[in-house]
Coordinates of C-alpha atoms in Angstrom, one line a residue:
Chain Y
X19 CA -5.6 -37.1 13.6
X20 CA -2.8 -35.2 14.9
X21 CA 0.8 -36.6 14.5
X22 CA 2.1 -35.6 17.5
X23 CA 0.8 -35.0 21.4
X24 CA 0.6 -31.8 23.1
X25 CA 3.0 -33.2 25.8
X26 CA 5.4 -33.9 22.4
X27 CA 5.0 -30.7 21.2
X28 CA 6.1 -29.2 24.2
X29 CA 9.2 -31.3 23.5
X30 CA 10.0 -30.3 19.9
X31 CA 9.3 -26.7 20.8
X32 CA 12.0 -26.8 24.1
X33 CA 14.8 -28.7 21.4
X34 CA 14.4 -26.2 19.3
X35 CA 14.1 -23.0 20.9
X36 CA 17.6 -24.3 22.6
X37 CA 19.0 -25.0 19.1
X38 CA 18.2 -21.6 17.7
X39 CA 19.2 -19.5 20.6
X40 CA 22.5 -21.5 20.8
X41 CA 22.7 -21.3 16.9
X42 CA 22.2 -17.0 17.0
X43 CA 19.5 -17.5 14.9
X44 CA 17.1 -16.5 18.4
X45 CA 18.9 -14.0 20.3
X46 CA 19.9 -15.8 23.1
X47 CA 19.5 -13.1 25.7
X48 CA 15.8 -12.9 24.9
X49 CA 15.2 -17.1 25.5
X50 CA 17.9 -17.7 27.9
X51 CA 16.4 -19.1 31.3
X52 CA 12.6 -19.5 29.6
X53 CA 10.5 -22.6 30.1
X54 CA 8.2 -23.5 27.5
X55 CA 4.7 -23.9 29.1
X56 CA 2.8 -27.2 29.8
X57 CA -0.5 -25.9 28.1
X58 CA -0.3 -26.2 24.1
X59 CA -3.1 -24.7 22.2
X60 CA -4.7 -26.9 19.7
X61 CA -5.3 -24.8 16.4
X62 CA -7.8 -26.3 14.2
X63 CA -7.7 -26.5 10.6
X64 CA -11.0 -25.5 8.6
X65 CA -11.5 -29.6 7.8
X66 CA -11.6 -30.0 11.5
X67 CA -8.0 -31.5 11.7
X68 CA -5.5 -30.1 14.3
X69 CA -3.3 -28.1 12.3
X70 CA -0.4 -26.9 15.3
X71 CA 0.1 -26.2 18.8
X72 CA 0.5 -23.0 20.0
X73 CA 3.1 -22.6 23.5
X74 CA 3.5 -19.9 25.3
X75 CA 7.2 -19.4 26.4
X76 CA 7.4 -17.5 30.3
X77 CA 10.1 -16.8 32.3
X78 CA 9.3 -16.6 35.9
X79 CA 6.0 -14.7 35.7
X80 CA 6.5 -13.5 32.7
X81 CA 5.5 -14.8 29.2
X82 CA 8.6 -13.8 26.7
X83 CA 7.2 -15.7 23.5
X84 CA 5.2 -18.1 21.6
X85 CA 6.0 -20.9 19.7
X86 CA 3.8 -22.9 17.2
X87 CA 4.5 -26.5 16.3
X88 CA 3.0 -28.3 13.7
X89 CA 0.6 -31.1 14.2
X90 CA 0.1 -31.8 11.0
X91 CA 2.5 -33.3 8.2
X92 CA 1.1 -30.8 5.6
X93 CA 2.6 -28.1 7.2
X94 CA 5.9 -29.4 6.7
X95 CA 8.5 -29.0 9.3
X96 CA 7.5 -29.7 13.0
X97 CA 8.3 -26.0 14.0
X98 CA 6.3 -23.3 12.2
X99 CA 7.1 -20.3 14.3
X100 CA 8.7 -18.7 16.7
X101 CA 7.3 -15.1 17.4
X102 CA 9.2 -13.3 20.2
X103 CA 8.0 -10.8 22.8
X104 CA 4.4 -12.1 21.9
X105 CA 1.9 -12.9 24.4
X106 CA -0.7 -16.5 24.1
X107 CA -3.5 -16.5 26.6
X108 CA -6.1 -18.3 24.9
X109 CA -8.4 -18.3 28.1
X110 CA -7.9 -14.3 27.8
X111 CA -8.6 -14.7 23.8
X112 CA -12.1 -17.0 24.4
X113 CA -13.1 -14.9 26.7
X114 CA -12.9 -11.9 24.7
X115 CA -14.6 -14.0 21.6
X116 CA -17.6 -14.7 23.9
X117 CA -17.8 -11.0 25.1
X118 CA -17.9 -9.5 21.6
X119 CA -20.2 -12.5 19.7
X120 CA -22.3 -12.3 22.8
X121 CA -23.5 -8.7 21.8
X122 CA -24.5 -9.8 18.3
X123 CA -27.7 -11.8 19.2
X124 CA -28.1 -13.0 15.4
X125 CA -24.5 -15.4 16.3
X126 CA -26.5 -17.3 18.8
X127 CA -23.1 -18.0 21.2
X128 CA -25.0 -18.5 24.3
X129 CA -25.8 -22.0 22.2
X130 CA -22.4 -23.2 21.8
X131 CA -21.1 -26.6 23.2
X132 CA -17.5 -26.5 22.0
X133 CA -15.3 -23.1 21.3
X134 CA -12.0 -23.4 19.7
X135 CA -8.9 -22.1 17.4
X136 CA -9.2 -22.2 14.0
X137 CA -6.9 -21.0 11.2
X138 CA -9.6 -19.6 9.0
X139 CA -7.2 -18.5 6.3
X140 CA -3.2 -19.9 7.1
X141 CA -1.8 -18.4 9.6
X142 CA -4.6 -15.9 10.4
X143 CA -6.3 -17.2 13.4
X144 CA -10.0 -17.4 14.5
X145 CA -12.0 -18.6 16.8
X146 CA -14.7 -20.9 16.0
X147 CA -18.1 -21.5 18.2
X148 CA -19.6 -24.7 17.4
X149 CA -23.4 -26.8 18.8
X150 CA -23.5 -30.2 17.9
X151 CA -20.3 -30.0 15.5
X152 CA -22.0 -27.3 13.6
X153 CA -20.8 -24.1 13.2
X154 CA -22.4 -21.3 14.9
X155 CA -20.2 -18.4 14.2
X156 CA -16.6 -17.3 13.5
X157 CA -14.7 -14.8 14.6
X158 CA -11.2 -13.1 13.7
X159 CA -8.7 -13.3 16.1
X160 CA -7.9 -9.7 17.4
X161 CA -10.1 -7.9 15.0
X162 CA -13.2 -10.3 15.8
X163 CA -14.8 -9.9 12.6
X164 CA -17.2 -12.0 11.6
X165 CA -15.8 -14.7 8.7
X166 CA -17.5 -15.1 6.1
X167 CA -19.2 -18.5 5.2
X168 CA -17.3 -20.5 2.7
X169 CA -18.6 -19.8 -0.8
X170 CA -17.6 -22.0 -4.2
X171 CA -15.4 -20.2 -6.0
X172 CA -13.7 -20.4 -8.8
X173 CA -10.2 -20.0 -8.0
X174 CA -6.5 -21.7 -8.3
X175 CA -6.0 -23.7 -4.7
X176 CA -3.8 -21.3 -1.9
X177 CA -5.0 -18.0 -3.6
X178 CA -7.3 -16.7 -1.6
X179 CA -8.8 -13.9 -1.1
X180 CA -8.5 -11.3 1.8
X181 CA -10.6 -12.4 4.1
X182 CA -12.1 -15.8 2.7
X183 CA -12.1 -19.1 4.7
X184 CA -9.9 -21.7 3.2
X185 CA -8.6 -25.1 4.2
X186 CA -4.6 -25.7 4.2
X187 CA -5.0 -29.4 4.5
X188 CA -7.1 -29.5 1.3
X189 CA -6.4 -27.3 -1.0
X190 CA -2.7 -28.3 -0.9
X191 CA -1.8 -30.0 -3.9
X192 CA -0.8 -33.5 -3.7
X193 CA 2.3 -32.9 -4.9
X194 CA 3.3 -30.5 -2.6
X195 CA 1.5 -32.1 -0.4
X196 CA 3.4 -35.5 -0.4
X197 CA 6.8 -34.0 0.2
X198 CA 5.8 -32.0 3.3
X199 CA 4.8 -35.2 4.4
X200 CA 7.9 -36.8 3.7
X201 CA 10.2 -33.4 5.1
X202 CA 7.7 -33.6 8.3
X203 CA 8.3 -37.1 9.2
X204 CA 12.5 -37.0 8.7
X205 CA 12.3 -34.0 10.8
X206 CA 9.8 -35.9 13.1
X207 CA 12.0 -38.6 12.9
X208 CA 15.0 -36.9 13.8
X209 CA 13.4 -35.9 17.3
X210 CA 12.9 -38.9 18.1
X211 CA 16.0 -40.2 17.9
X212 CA 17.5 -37.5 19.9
X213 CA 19.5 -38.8 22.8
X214 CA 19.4 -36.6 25.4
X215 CA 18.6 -36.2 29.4
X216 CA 18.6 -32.5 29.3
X217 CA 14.9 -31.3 30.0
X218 CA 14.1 -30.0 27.1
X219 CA 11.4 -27.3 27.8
X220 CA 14.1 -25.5 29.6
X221 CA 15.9 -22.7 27.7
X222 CA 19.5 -23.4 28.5
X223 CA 21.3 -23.0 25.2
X224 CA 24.6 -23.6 26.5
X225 CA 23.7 -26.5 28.1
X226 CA 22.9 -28.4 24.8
X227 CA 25.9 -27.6 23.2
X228 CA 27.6 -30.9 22.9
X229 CA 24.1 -31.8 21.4
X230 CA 23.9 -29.7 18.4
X231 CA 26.4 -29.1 15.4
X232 CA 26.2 -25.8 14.2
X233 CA 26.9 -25.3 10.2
X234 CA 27.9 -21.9 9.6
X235 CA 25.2 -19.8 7.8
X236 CA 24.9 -20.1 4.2
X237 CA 24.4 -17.5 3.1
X238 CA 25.5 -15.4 -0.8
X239 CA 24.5 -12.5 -2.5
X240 CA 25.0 -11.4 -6.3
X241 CA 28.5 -9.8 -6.9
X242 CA 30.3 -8.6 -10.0
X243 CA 31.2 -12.5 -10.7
X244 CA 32.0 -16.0 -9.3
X245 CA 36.1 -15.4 -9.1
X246 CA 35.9 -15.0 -4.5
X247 CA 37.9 -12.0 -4.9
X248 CA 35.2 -9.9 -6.7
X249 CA 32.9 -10.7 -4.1
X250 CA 31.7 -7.5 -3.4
X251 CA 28.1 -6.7 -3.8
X252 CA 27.3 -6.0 -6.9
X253 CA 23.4 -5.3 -7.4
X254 CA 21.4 -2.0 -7.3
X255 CA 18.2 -1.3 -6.8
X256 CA 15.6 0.8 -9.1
X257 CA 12.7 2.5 -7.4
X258 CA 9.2 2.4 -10.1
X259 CA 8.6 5.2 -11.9
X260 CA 5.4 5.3 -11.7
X261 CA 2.4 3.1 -8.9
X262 CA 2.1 0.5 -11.4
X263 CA 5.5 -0.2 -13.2
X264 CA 6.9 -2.7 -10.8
X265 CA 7.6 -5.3 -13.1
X266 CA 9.5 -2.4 -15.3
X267 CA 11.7 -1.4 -12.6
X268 CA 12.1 -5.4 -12.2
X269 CA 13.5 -5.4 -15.6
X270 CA 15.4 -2.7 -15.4
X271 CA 17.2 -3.7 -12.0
X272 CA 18.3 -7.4 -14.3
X273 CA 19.1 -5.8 -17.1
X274 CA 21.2 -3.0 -15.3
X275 CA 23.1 -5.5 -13.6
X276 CA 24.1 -7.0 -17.4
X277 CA 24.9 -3.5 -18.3
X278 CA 21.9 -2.9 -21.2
X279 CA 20.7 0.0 -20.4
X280 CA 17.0 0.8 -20.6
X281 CA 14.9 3.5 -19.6
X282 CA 11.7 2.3 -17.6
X283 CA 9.6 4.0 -20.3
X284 CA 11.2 2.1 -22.9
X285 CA 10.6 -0.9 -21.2
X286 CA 7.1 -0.1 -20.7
X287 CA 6.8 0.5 -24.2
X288 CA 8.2 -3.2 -24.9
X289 CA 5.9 -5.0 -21.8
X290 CA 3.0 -3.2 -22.7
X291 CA 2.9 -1.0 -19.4
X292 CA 1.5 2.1 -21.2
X293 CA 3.2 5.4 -21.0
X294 CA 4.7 7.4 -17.9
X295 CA 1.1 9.5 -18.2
X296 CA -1.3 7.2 -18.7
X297 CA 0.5 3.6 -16.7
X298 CA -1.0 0.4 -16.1
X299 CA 0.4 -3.3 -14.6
X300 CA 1.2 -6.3 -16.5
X301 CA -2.2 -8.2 -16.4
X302 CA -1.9 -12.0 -15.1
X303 CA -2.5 -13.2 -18.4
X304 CA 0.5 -11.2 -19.4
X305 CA 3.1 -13.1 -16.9
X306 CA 4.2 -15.0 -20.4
X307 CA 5.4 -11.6 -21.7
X308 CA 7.9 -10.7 -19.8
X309 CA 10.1 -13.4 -21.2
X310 CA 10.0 -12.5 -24.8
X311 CA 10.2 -8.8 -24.1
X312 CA 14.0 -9.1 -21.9
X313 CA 14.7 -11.8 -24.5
X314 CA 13.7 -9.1 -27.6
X315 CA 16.0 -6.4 -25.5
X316 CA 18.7 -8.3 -25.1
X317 CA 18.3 -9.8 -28.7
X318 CA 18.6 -12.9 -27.3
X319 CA 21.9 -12.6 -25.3
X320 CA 19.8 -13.1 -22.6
X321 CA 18.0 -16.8 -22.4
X322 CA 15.0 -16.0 -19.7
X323 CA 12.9 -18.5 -18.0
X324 CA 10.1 -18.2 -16.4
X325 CA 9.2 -20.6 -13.2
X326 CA 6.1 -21.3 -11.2
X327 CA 5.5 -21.7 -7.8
X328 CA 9.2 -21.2 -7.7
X329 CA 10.7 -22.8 -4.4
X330 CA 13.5 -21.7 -2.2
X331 CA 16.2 -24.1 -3.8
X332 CA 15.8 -22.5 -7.4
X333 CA 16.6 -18.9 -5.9
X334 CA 19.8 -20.3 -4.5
X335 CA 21.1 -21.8 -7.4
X336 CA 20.4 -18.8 -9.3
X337 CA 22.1 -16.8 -6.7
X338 CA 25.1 -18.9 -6.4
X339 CA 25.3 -18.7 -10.2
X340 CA 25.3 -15.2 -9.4
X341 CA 22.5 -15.0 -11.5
X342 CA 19.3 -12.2 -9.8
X343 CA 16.3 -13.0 -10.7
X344 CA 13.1 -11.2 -11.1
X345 CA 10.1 -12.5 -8.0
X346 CA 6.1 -12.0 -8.7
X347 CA 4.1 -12.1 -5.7
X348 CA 0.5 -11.5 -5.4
X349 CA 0.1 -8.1 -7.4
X350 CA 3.6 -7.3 -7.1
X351 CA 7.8 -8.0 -8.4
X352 CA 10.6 -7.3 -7.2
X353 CA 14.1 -8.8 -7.7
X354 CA 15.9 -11.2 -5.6
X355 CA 20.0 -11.2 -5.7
X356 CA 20.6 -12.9 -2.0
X357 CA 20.1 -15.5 0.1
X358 CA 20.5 -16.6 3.8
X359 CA 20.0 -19.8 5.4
X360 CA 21.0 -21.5 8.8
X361 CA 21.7 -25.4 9.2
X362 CA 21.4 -27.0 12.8
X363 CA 22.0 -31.0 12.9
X364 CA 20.7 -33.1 14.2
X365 CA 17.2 -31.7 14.3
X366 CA 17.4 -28.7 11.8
X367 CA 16.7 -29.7 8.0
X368 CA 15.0 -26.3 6.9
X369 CA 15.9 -23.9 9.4
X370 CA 15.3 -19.7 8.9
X371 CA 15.6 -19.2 4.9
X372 CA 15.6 -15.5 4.1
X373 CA 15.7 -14.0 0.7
X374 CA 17.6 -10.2 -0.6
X375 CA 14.5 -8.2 -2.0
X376 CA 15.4 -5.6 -4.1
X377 CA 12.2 -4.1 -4.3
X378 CA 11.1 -1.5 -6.6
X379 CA 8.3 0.0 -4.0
X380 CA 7.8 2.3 -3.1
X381 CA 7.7 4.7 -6.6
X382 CA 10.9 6.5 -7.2
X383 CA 12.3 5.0 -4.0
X384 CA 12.6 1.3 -3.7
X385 CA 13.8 -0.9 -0.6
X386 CA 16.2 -3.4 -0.2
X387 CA 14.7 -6.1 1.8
X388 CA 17.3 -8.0 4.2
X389 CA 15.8 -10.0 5.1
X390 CA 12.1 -11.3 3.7
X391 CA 11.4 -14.3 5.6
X392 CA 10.8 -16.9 3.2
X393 CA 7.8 -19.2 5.3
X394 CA 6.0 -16.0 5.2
X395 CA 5.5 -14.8 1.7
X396 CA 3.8 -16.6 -1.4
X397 CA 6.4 -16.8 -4.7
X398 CA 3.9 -17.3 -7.7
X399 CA 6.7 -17.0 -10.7
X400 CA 10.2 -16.0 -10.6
X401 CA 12.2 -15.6 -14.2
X402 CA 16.0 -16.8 -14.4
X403 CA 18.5 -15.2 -17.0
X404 CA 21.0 -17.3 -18.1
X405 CA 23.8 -15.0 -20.6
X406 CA 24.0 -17.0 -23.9
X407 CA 27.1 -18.4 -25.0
X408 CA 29.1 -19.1 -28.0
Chain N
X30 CA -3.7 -6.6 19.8
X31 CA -0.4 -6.2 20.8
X32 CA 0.6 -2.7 22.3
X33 CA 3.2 -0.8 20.4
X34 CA 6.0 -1.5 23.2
X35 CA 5.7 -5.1 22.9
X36 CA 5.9 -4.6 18.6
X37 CA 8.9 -2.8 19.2
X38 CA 10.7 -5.0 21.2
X39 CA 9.8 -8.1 18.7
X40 CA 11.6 -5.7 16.5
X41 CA 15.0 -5.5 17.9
X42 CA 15.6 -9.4 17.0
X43 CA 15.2 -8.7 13.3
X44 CA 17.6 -5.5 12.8
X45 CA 21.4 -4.9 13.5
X46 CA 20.3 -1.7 14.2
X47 CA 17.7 -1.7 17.2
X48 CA 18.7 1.8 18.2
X49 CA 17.3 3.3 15.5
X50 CA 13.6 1.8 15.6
X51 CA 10.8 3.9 16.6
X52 CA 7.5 4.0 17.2
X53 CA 5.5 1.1 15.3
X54 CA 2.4 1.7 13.1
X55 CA -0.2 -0.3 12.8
X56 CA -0.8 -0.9 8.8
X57 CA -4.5 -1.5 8.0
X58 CA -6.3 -3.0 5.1
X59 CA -8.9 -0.7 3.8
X60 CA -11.9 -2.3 5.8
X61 CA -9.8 -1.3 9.0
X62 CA -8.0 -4.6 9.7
X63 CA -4.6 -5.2 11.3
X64 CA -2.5 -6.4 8.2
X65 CA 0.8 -5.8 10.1
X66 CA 3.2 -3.6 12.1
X67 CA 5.6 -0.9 10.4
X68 CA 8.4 -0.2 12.7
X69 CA 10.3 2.1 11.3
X70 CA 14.0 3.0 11.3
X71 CA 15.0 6.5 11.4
X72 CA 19.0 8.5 11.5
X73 CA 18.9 12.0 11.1
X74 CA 15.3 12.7 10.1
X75 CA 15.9 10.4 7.2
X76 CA 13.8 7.1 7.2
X77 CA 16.4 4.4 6.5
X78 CA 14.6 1.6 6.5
X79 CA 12.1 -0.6 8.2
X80 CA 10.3 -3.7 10.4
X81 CA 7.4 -5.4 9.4
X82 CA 5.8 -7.7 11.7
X83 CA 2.7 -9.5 11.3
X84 CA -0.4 -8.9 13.4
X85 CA 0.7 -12.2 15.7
X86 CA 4.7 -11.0 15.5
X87 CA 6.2 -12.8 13.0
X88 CA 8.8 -11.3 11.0
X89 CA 7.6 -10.6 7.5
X90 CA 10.6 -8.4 6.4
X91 CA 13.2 -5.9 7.2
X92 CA 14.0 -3.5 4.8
X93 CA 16.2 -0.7 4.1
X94 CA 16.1 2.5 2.4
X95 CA 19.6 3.3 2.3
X96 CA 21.1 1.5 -0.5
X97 CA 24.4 1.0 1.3
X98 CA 25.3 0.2 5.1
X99 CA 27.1 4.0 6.2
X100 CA 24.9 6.3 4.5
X101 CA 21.4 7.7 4.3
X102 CA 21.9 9.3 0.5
X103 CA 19.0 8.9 -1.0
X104 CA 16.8 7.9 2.1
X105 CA 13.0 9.7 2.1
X106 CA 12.4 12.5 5.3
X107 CA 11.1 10.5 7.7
X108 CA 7.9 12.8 7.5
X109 CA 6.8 11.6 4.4
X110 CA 6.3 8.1 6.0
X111 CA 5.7 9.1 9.5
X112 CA 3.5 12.3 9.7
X113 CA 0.1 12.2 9.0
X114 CA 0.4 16.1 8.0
X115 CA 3.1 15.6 5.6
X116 CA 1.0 13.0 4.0
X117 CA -1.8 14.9 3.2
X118 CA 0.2 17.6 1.6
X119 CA 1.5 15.3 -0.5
X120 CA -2.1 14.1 -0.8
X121 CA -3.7 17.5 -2.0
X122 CA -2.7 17.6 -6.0
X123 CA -4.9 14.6 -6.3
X124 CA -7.6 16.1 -4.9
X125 CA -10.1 17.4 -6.7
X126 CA -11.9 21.3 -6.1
X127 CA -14.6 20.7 -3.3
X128 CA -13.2 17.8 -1.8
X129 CA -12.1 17.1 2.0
X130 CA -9.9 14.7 3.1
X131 CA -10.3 12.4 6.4
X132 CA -8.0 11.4 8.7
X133 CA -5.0 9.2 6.9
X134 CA -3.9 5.7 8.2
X135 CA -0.9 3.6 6.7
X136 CA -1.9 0.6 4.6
X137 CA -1.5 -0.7 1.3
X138 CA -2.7 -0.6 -2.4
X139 CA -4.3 -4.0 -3.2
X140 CA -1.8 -5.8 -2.0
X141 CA 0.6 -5.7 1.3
X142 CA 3.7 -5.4 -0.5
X143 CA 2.6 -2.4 -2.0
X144 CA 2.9 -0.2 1.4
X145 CA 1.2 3.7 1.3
X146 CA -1.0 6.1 3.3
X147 CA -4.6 6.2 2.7
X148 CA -6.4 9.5 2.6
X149 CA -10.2 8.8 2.6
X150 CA -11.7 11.8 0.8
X151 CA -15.1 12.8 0.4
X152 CA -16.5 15.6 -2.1
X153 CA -19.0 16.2 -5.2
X154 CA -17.4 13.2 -6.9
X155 CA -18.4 10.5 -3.5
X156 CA -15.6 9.0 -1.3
X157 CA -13.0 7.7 -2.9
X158 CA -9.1 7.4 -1.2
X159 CA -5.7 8.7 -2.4
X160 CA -3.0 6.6 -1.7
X161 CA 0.2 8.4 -1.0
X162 CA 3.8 6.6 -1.2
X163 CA 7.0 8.9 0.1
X164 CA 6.5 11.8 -2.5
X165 CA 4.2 9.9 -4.8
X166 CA 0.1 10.0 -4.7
X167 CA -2.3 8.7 -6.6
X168 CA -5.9 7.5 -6.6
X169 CA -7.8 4.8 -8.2
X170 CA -7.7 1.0 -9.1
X171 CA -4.2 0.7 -9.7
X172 CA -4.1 -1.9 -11.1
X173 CA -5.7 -5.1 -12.3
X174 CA -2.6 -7.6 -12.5
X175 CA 1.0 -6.6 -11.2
X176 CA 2.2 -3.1 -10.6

């Protein structure tokens, strides 16, 4: 069951559109004078639970941007997303479903006795026609694929595959799972004990300003050290050397920034990432590695850690330590020497968090990522460095 | 899908630099899907960095080429990220004697972070793609863990 009403959700959405825009985090120009619409889109999670709402945002005639809050604790926070300049017309979007499944006469359609939103695979939409509960057939939002039936397989919980259906609500650990619940319901909470007349779906930032304290952003990046007067960024960045050697340049972008000084051959050599004619990647089974081989490098002034499932809190106390660490995502590292984050009381607990990317792709180039938005990405292992001490 | 205007005005709220932005891409994965938008950044035929949205608009990243704020040192010709034709010349010394190359589209190898052109090519040896990155191409599995 849903924890919250779509006439609610309209409510949370209006609060916080007006505490962004009036916090800078929205630009206010964009929002100001908007009305968040009546009609909230229930989107469905793969167990049949509803997951969020999706609002449009209009003013006058004109739809300026979508919101999605969440209806479920496991999600979180109350507000999942805010995507500007993006258009919601689900009528438009079922229509459209029925149009294209309607030509395939294997889906059967015509049948159906309920249609709705589904996020197949978190936060890629779908929309799902059912007779009798069952599904008939399932359909990518936009693209209107066909998804896949669920299959068994073996796999860790939230990796997926491309385009494989996948329940949030159960394949969350219950860890994780237990405090989103607990983050969901202060924030929850919190709304509720608002005290305010203002209409809320109205987008009148200024209005709400004796409502909301605004915390200056948070936000650091890695300099040459902690004294304030050397804070000058201090990190650069290492393009790959070759379409596989990410996690060399990785290495070389920490090390470089504790002045040893490696070629991304060598390090290859040491991570076992073949040579510069004839490269591969670190295999999963490898992750392990990586410490020993900056610990060998270094011989031993370095004392490396490696984290899984590494949360947002660990990167900034590594970053306030002025201390980069190297970031594994799906297939892929990078480095990470910055952070970013925005604090709005009374309603605001985890507001935008952003992470520095220094990120060794593409080949021979690099990019320097400001900002990777942290809701949006998945951070399998991250390794610290800590210098060892006498 | 969203039209290209509507990409690039999303855009604008996640650079300090919305003059520069240009025409968005879309990025495809290689059965044709919408992974994301590339909205590129672009001073003086240099790409200096770039928007990536997602295929419903939310901000996945901003990045930038130029390793500091005033200057484009080191930044890639735009053309190597922005012209199909550049792309295949950069394409042609993996190809092999008798094949053809298709049309190329921006996506990714294996995995979205690891941004590049496709160039489907067909020949002697059966289809296969080169991907191409700036100045670098290659072809193959790249790799079976994290590269």
């Amino acid at each position: 069951m849903a924890e919250l009403d779509p006439k609610e959700a309209r409510q949370i959405a209006g609060v916080e559109l007006n505490a962004l825009a009036l916090a800078g985090v929205l630009q206010l120009d964009l929002f100001a004078g908007g009305e968040v619409s009546a009609e909230a889109t229930p989107i469905h999670d793969i167990s049949g639970e509803v997951l969020f709402y999706r609002l449009a945002v209009v003013r006058r005639t004109q739809q300026i941007a979508t919101v999605d809050i969440a209806a479920h604790a496991v999600l979180g926070d109350p507000l999942i997303a805010v995507s500007a300049g993006m258009a919601w017309n689900p009528e438009a979007l079922l229509g459209e479903a029925r149009q294209v499944a309607g030509r395939n006469k294997r889906l059967k359609v015509g049948e159906a006795d309920e249609v709705r939103f589904v996020a197949y695979s978190y936060p890629k939409i779908a929309v799902q026609f059912l007779r009798g509960g069952e599904e008939l057939a399932m359909l990518e939002l936009f693209t209107w694929s066909v998804v896949p039936p669920a299959e068994t397989k073996d796999r860790r919980p939230l990796q997926p595959e491309s385009f494989e259906r996948w329940s949030l609500v159960t394949e969350m650990p219950a860890r994780a799972r237990r405090t989103r619940a607990a983050a969901y319901a202060e924030r929850l909470a919190l709304h509720r004990q608002l005290n305010s007349d203002l209409v809320a779906y109205r987008i009148d930032p200024n209005r709400w300003a004796d409502v909301f304290k605004i915390s200056l952003v948070d936000t650091r990046q890695i300099a040459y050290s902690l004294r304030p007067g050397d804070h000058t960024p201090c990190y650069e960045l290492r393009g790959q050397e070759t379409n596989v050697w990410c996690v060399g340049a990785s290495a070389q972008m920490l090390l470089d920034f504790y002045r040893y000084e490696y070629t991304q051959t060598r390090l290859a050599q040491e991570l076992g990432l073949g040579t510069k004619a004839n490269p591969n990647g670190l295999p999963y089974s490898q992750v392990g590695h990586v410490v020993t081989a900056l610990e060998a490098l270094t011989g031993n002034g370095l004392d490396v850690t490696m984290l899984t499932n590494p949360v947002f809190s660990k990167f900034r106390t590594e970053i306030q330590a002025n201390r980069p660490l190297i970031s594994f995502v799906p297939g892929h590292s990078r480095t990470v020497a910055g952070y970013t984050e925005s604090f709005i009381a009374p309603i605001y607990s985890q507001p935008y968090r952003g992470l520095l990317v220094y990120d060794p792709w593409p080949p021979n180039a690099g990019v320097i990522t400001k900002w990777e938005n942290y809701a949006t990405q998945t951070y399998q292992y991250a390794y610290t460095a800590l210098v060892t001490k006498i | 899908m969203a039209d290209t205007e509507l990409v690039r005005s999303s855009a604008r709220a996640f650079t300090d630099a919305p003059a520069l932005l240009g025409e968005p891409l879309a990025v495809r994965d290689n059965a044709g899907r919408l992974s994301s938008w590339f909205v590129p950044m672009v001073a003086d035929d240099r790409l200096v960095g770039f928007v990536e949205l997602l295929p419903d608009l939310t901000h996945r990243r901003t990045s930038w080429f130029r390793h500091h704020p005033d200057s484009s040192e080191g930044c890639p010709p735009a053309a190597w990220w922005l012209d199909a034709g550049t792309v295949l010349e950069h394409a042609r010394p993996e190809m092999r004697a008798g094949e053809s190359a298709a049309d190329p589209y921006l996506s990714f190898d294996g995995v979205p972070d690891r941004l590049a052109w496709a160039v489907p090519v067909g020949g002697p040896h059966g289809p296969r793609t080169v991907y191409v990155a700036g100045d670098t191409a290659w072809s193959g599995v790249a790799t079976t863990g994290l590269g």
